[in-house]
Structure formats: C-alpha cells, structure tokens
C-alpha cells in the first residue's frame, strides 16, 4: 500500500534539493561598479579605468563580452577591453581594464557633440548578463575641424569652453561664422 501524501512529500523534498543544487551550480558574480565615466578624453591620449569581477559562487565560471543584438562588434572603436573573455575560479577576482583611445579611425565615429556613450554586455556562460555603461566626452581639439572654422575662432580651441550646452552644436558656440574678419592661419599654428 502506497501512502500518496508521503509519496508527494518525498517527491517535493527531492525536487527542492535538485532545484537548490541547480541554482548553486549557476555562475554567481559581483561587479564593483557598472558605470564608467571618462572625463576630458584627449586625442591620442589613452585613459584607463578598471572594473573588478568577483566569483561569489561555488563553481568556476566563464565570462565574455558579447555584441548587442544589432551590432557586430562588442564595443565602439574608441574603446578597448582587456581581457574580453576569461575564466574566474570560486572566490577569485578578475580585473577588467577599459581603455578609451581616440585615434583617426575612432574620431570618424564620434558625433559632433563629442559625447562618448557605449553600453557593453558582459555575459556569464550559462548565467546572466551584466550591462556596463561607458560614457565621457572628447575635449575640443583642432583635429577633425575645418580650417575655415579654425580661422574664425577668437581664441585657440583649447581655451574655448570645453563643455558646450547640449542644445547647441560646438560650431554654434565656438565659431563666429558671421564675422567678416578671418585670420590668415588658425591660432593653433602660431
């Protein structure tokens, strides 16, 4: 004779134990922060910031940065991540370095407002995803600017206000296009 109530209790207990074991084997991680702000990024000058990824679970896990749904690469060309993937043992920590570097190739991808914005997806294999926000701004520079704009600036571009009003483009603030007087050469050259 089978006691249906006892059988159900035993089954429920076994399912709870199996569920606990499955949850314990899922990757468990902690990040010390999920937002990075790079202030005053300059052309051809690298800025670096780290994030700490800690394994708080009982099993090792593998991580990797993956592209967002519509993207082919994991990040913008002005951002470099090292390492992009790895394995972290239980109780250990991995330092992930984020470097912003603006070169000619990266300069072409940055908008006129000079804002740097990127959201990265850090994926734990067989686990959840973490989203890391990277933002900043590019300091005014003569690189990538028209000579016709540079000759109409009252001061060298480095002395201009570095943070412009978001509603205005940098050209509206820095260049006096209506000025009848233009210099023969930009102030950066003399």
PDB file of C-alpha atoms in Angstrom:
ATOM      1  CA  UNK A   1       0.000   0.000   0.000  1.00  0.00           C
ATOM      2  CA  UNK A   2       1.416   3.417  -1.051  1.00  0.00           C
ATOM      3  CA  UNK A   3       0.680   6.445   1.094  1.00  0.00           C
ATOM      4  CA  UNK A   4       0.006   9.147  -1.524  1.00  0.00           C
ATOM      5  CA  UNK A   5       0.634  12.053   0.870  1.00  0.00           C
ATOM      6  CA  UNK A   6       4.028  10.706   1.987  1.00  0.00           C
ATOM      7  CA  UNK A   7       4.990   9.972  -1.613  1.00  0.00           C
ATOM      8  CA  UNK A   8       4.155  13.574  -2.592  1.00  0.00           C
ATOM      9  CA  UNK A   9       6.177  14.952   0.381  1.00  0.00           C
ATOM     10  CA  UNK A  10       9.205  12.859  -0.615  1.00  0.00           C
ATOM     11  CA  UNK A  11       8.896  13.985  -4.264  1.00  0.00           C
ATOM     12  CA  UNK A  12       8.594  17.642  -3.213  1.00  0.00           C
ATOM     13  CA  UNK A  13      11.670  17.295  -0.989  1.00  0.00           C
ATOM     14  CA  UNK A  14      13.712  15.709  -3.809  1.00  0.00           C
ATOM     15  CA  UNK A  15      12.629  18.442  -6.267  1.00  0.00           C
ATOM     16  CA  UNK A  16      13.633  21.165  -3.776  1.00  0.00           C
ATOM     17  CA  UNK A  17      17.060  19.543  -3.322  1.00  0.00           C
ATOM     18  CA  UNK A  18      17.559  19.237  -7.096  1.00  0.00           C
ATOM     19  CA  UNK A  19      16.473  22.855  -7.596  1.00  0.00           C
ATOM     20  CA  UNK A  20      18.905  24.044  -4.889  1.00  0.00           C
ATOM     21  CA  UNK A  21      21.765  22.057  -6.454  1.00  0.00           C
ATOM     22  CA  UNK A  22      20.973  23.500  -9.912  1.00  0.00           C
ATOM     23  CA  UNK A  23      20.841  27.064  -8.532  1.00  0.00           C
ATOM     24  CA  UNK A  24      24.105  26.594  -6.625  1.00  0.00           C
ATOM     25  CA  UNK A  25      25.849  25.499  -9.821  1.00  0.00           C
ATOM     26  CA  UNK A  26      24.781  28.636 -11.739  1.00  0.00           C
ATOM     27  CA  UNK A  27      27.535  31.244 -12.089  1.00  0.00           C
ATOM     28  CA  UNK A  28      27.437  33.822  -9.299  1.00  0.00           C
ATOM     29  CA  UNK A  29      29.340  37.058  -9.865  1.00  0.00           C
ATOM     30  CA  UNK A  30      29.665  40.545  -8.430  1.00  0.00           C
ATOM     31  CA  UNK A  31      30.945  43.695 -10.144  1.00  0.00           C
ATOM     32  CA  UNK A  32      32.365  46.563  -8.084  1.00  0.00           C
ATOM     33  CA  UNK A  33      30.639  49.014 -10.473  1.00  0.00           C
ATOM     34  CA  UNK A  34      28.666  49.070 -13.707  1.00  0.00           C
ATOM     35  CA  UNK A  35      29.267  52.658 -14.819  1.00  0.00           C
ATOM     36  CA  UNK A  36      32.480  54.211 -16.131  1.00  0.00           C
ATOM     37  CA  UNK A  37      32.859  57.940 -16.781  1.00  0.00           C
ATOM     38  CA  UNK A  38      35.822  59.227 -18.793  1.00  0.00           C
ATOM     39  CA  UNK A  39      36.129  62.992 -18.357  1.00  0.00           C
ATOM     40  CA  UNK A  40      38.143  65.121 -20.739  1.00  0.00           C
ATOM     41  CA  UNK A  41      39.349  62.496 -23.222  1.00  0.00           C
ATOM     42  CA  UNK A  42      42.064  63.935 -25.472  1.00  0.00           C
ATOM     43  CA  UNK A  43      43.070  62.956 -28.985  1.00  0.00           C
ATOM     44  CA  UNK A  44      45.823  60.268 -28.980  1.00  0.00           C
ATOM     45  CA  UNK A  45      45.935  60.126 -25.143  1.00  0.00           C
ATOM     46  CA  UNK A  46      44.673  56.912 -23.549  1.00  0.00           C
ATOM     47  CA  UNK A  47      42.555  56.887 -20.389  1.00  0.00           C
ATOM     48  CA  UNK A  48      42.067  53.658 -18.461  1.00  0.00           C
ATOM     49  CA  UNK A  49      39.667  52.520 -15.744  1.00  0.00           C
ATOM     50  CA  UNK A  50      39.270  49.051 -14.195  1.00  0.00           C
ATOM     51  CA  UNK A  51      36.268  47.039 -13.072  1.00  0.00           C
ATOM     52  CA  UNK A  52      36.564  44.123 -10.659  1.00  0.00           C
ATOM     53  CA  UNK A  53      34.664  40.923 -11.474  1.00  0.00           C
ATOM     54  CA  UNK A  54      34.433  38.562  -8.492  1.00  0.00           C
ATOM     55  CA  UNK A  55      33.270  34.948  -8.467  1.00  0.00           C
ATOM     56  CA  UNK A  56      30.949  34.692  -5.454  1.00  0.00           C
ATOM     57  CA  UNK A  57      29.664  31.205  -6.340  1.00  0.00           C
ATOM     58  CA  UNK A  58      30.919  27.708  -5.625  1.00  0.00           C
ATOM     59  CA  UNK A  59      31.944  26.782  -9.199  1.00  0.00           C
ATOM     60  CA  UNK A  60      34.244  28.457 -11.686  1.00  0.00           C
ATOM     61  CA  UNK A  61      32.602  30.438 -14.456  1.00  0.00           C
ATOM     62  CA  UNK A  62      33.494  31.660 -17.901  1.00  0.00           C
ATOM     63  CA  UNK A  63      32.711  35.205 -18.995  1.00  0.00           C
ATOM     64  CA  UNK A  64      32.880  37.104 -22.263  1.00  0.00           C
ATOM     65  CA  UNK A  65      31.783  40.413 -23.706  1.00  0.00           C
ATOM     66  CA  UNK A  66      29.243  39.908 -26.456  1.00  0.00           C
ATOM     67  CA  UNK A  67      27.835  42.279 -29.104  1.00  0.00           C
ATOM     68  CA  UNK A  68      24.429  43.850 -28.594  1.00  0.00           C
ATOM     69  CA  UNK A  69      21.656  42.465 -30.787  1.00  0.00           C
ATOM     70  CA  UNK A  70      22.177  44.643 -33.866  1.00  0.00           C
ATOM     71  CA  UNK A  71      25.942  45.156 -33.502  1.00  0.00           C
ATOM     72  CA  UNK A  72      28.777  43.145 -34.995  1.00  0.00           C
ATOM     73  CA  UNK A  73      31.488  44.207 -32.554  1.00  0.00           C
ATOM     74  CA  UNK A  74      31.400  44.215 -28.770  1.00  0.00           C
ATOM     75  CA  UNK A  75      32.246  47.909 -28.446  1.00  0.00           C
ATOM     76  CA  UNK A  76      32.922  51.182 -30.258  1.00  0.00           C
ATOM     77  CA  UNK A  77      36.321  51.611 -31.970  1.00  0.00           C
ATOM     78  CA  UNK A  78      37.404  54.169 -29.352  1.00  0.00           C
ATOM     79  CA  UNK A  79      37.047  51.627 -26.510  1.00  0.00           C
ATOM     80  CA  UNK A  80      39.357  48.686 -25.793  1.00  0.00           C
ATOM     81  CA  UNK A  81      38.641  45.942 -23.222  1.00  0.00           C
ATOM     82  CA  UNK A  82      41.259  43.631 -21.734  1.00  0.00           C
ATOM     83  CA  UNK A  83      40.561  40.763 -21.202  1.00  0.00           C
ATOM     84  CA  UNK A  84      37.460  40.329 -23.349  1.00  0.00           C
ATOM     85  CA  UNK A  85      36.863  36.833 -22.019  1.00  0.00           C
ATOM     86  CA  UNK A  86      38.196  34.567 -19.313  1.00  0.00           C
ATOM     87  CA  UNK A  87      37.596  32.089 -16.515  1.00  0.00           C
ATOM     88  CA  UNK A  88      37.288  33.027 -12.832  1.00  0.00           C
ATOM     89  CA  UNK A  89      37.720  30.426 -10.074  1.00  0.00           C
ATOM     90  CA  UNK A  90      35.468  30.487  -6.981  1.00  0.00           C
ATOM     91  CA  UNK A  91      36.457  33.249  -4.574  1.00  0.00           C
ATOM     92  CA  UNK A  92      38.847  34.824  -7.079  1.00  0.00           C
ATOM     93  CA  UNK A  93      38.770  38.228  -8.722  1.00  0.00           C
ATOM     94  CA  UNK A  94      39.449  39.296 -12.307  1.00  0.00           C
ATOM     95  CA  UNK A  95      40.398  42.897 -13.107  1.00  0.00           C
ATOM     96  CA  UNK A  96      38.972  44.048 -16.445  1.00  0.00           C
ATOM     97  CA  UNK A  97      40.572  47.191 -17.892  1.00  0.00           C
ATOM     98  CA  UNK A  98      38.666  49.614 -20.108  1.00  0.00           C
ATOM     99  CA  UNK A  99      40.778  51.979 -22.196  1.00  0.00           C
ATOM    100  CA  UNK A 100      39.450  54.918 -24.191  1.00  0.00           C
ATOM    101  CA  UNK A 101      41.767  55.952 -27.025  1.00  0.00           C
ATOM    102  CA  UNK A 102      40.808  58.367 -29.778  1.00  0.00           C
ATOM    103  CA  UNK A 103      42.773  57.968 -32.995  1.00  0.00           C
ATOM    104  CA  UNK A 104      41.893  58.914 -36.585  1.00  0.00           C
ATOM    105  CA  UNK A 105      39.711  55.829 -37.096  1.00  0.00           C
ATOM    106  CA  UNK A 106      37.825  56.365 -33.827  1.00  0.00           C
ATOM    107  CA  UNK A 107      37.440  60.122 -34.439  1.00  0.00           C
ATOM    108  CA  UNK A 108      35.282  59.392 -37.501  1.00  0.00           C
ATOM    109  CA  UNK A 109      32.748  57.506 -35.359  1.00  0.00           C
ATOM    110  CA  UNK A 110      32.252  60.242 -32.754  1.00  0.00           C
ATOM    111  CA  UNK A 111      29.361  62.643 -33.239  1.00  0.00           C
ATOM    112  CA  UNK A 112      29.668  66.408 -33.441  1.00  0.00           C
ATOM    113  CA  UNK A 113      28.605  66.725 -29.793  1.00  0.00           C
ATOM    114  CA  UNK A 114      31.809  64.810 -28.841  1.00  0.00           C
ATOM    115  CA  UNK A 115      29.909  62.586 -26.392  1.00  0.00           C
ATOM    116  CA  UNK A 116      31.185  59.072 -25.838  1.00  0.00           C
ATOM    117  CA  UNK A 117      28.415  56.617 -24.957  1.00  0.00           C
ATOM    118  CA  UNK A 118      28.530  52.847 -25.051  1.00  0.00           C
ATOM    119  CA  UNK A 119      26.683  50.028 -23.313  1.00  0.00           C
ATOM    120  CA  UNK A 120      28.575  46.749 -23.025  1.00  0.00           C
ATOM    121  CA  UNK A 121      27.154  43.285 -22.408  1.00  0.00           C
ATOM    122  CA  UNK A 122      29.192  41.098 -20.042  1.00  0.00           C
ATOM    123  CA  UNK A 123      27.843  37.561 -20.440  1.00  0.00           C
ATOM    124  CA  UNK A 124      28.396  34.728 -17.958  1.00  0.00           C
ATOM    125  CA  UNK A 125      28.296  31.422 -19.836  1.00  0.00           C
ATOM    126  CA  UNK A 126      25.210  29.515 -18.597  1.00  0.00           C
ATOM    127  CA  UNK A 127      24.404  32.520 -16.421  1.00  0.00           C
ATOM    128  CA  UNK A 128      23.049  36.017 -16.606  1.00  0.00           C
ATOM    129  CA  UNK A 129      24.215  39.143 -18.427  1.00  0.00           C
ATOM    130  CA  UNK A 130      25.530  42.331 -16.837  1.00  0.00           C
ATOM    131  CA  UNK A 131      25.329  45.712 -18.552  1.00  0.00           C
ATOM    132  CA  UNK A 132      28.194  48.170 -18.214  1.00  0.00           C
ATOM    133  CA  UNK A 133      27.710  51.811 -19.202  1.00  0.00           C
ATOM    134  CA  UNK A 134      30.723  53.717 -20.535  1.00  0.00           C
ATOM    135  CA  UNK A 135      30.415  57.458 -21.106  1.00  0.00           C
ATOM    136  CA  UNK A 136      32.548  60.557 -21.410  1.00  0.00           C
ATOM    137  CA  UNK A 137      33.351  63.434 -23.677  1.00  0.00           C
ATOM    138  CA  UNK A 138      36.109  64.404 -26.075  1.00  0.00           C
ATOM    139  CA  UNK A 139      37.987  67.622 -25.314  1.00  0.00           C
ATOM    140  CA  UNK A 140      37.905  70.284 -28.034  1.00  0.00           C
ATOM    141  CA  UNK A 141      40.749  69.874 -30.487  1.00  0.00           C
ATOM    142  CA  UNK A 142      41.725  71.218 -33.855  1.00  0.00           C
ATOM    143  CA  UNK A 143      41.917  67.666 -35.244  1.00  0.00           C
ATOM    144  CA  UNK A 144      38.971  66.904 -37.464  1.00  0.00           C
ATOM    145  CA  UNK A 145      37.843  70.567 -37.642  1.00  0.00           C
ATOM    146  CA  UNK A 146      37.576  72.635 -40.804  1.00  0.00           C
ATOM    147  CA  UNK A 147      40.283  75.232 -41.382  1.00  0.00           C
ATOM    148  CA  UNK A 148      37.548  77.731 -42.263  1.00  0.00           C
ATOM    149  CA  UNK A 149      36.131  77.283 -38.749  1.00  0.00           C
ATOM    150  CA  UNK A 150      39.517  77.466 -37.025  1.00  0.00           C
ATOM    151  CA  UNK A 151      40.436  80.815 -38.641  1.00  0.00           C
ATOM    152  CA  UNK A 152      37.230  82.416 -37.307  1.00  0.00           C
ATOM    153  CA  UNK A 153      37.803  81.480 -33.645  1.00  0.00           C
ATOM    154  CA  UNK A 154      38.715  84.324 -31.331  1.00  0.00           C
ATOM    155  CA  UNK A 155      40.983  82.133 -29.174  1.00  0.00           C
ATOM    156  CA  UNK A 156      42.813  78.860 -29.681  1.00  0.00           C
ATOM    157  CA  UNK A 157      40.412  75.968 -29.480  1.00  0.00           C
ATOM    158  CA  UNK A 158      41.963  74.654 -26.225  1.00  0.00           C
ATOM    159  CA  UNK A 159      40.945  77.875 -24.439  1.00  0.00           C
ATOM    160  CA  UNK A 160      37.351  77.582 -25.566  1.00  0.00           C
ATOM    161  CA  UNK A 161      34.721  76.303 -23.168  1.00  0.00           C
ATOM    162  CA  UNK A 162      35.214  72.524 -23.093  1.00  0.00           C
ATOM    163  CA  UNK A 163      31.642  71.686 -22.178  1.00  0.00           C
ATOM    164  CA  UNK A 164      29.122  73.197 -24.537  1.00  0.00           C
ATOM    165  CA  UNK A 165      25.397  73.359 -23.942  1.00  0.00           C
ATOM    166  CA  UNK A 166      23.857  70.101 -25.136  1.00  0.00           C
ATOM    167  CA  UNK A 167      21.257  72.034 -27.122  1.00  0.00           C
ATOM    168  CA  UNK A 168      23.966  73.777 -29.171  1.00  0.00           C
ATOM    169  CA  UNK A 169      26.469  72.227 -31.509  1.00  0.00           C
ATOM    170  CA  UNK A 170      30.141  73.037 -30.891  1.00  0.00           C
ATOM    171  CA  UNK A 171      30.188  75.098 -34.103  1.00  0.00           C
ATOM    172  CA  UNK A 172      27.417  77.388 -32.839  1.00  0.00           C
ATOM    173  CA  UNK A 173      29.369  78.152 -29.686  1.00  0.00           C
ATOM    174  CA  UNK A 174      32.935  78.332 -30.954  1.00  0.00           C
ATOM    175  CA  UNK A 175      32.798  79.693 -34.475  1.00  0.00           C
ATOM    176  CA  UNK A 176      31.603  83.158 -35.392  1.00  0.00           C
ATOM    177  CA  UNK A 177      30.541  82.350 -38.948  1.00  0.00           C
ATOM    178  CA  UNK A 178      29.175  85.878 -39.482  1.00  0.00           C
ATOM    179  CA  UNK A 179      32.481  87.516 -38.618  1.00  0.00           C
ATOM    180  CA  UNK A 180      33.849  89.402 -41.642  1.00  0.00           C
ATOM    181  CA  UNK A 181      37.355  89.035 -40.265  1.00  0.00           C
ATOM    182  CA  UNK A 182      39.106  85.743 -40.619  1.00  0.00           C
ATOM    183  CA  UNK A 183      42.697  85.090 -39.663  1.00  0.00           C
ATOM    184  CA  UNK A 184      45.191  84.070 -42.328  1.00  0.00           C
ATOM    185  CA  UNK A 185      46.032  80.955 -40.331  1.00  0.00           C
ATOM    186  CA  UNK A 186      44.444  79.335 -37.256  1.00  0.00           C
ATOM    187  CA  UNK A 187      45.757  80.399 -33.860  1.00  0.00           C
ATOM    188  CA  UNK A 188      46.913  76.800 -33.218  1.00  0.00           C
ATOM    189  CA  UNK A 189      49.630  77.308 -35.827  1.00  0.00           C
ATOM    190  CA  UNK A 190      51.228  80.464 -34.375  1.00  0.00           C
TER     191      UNK A 190
END
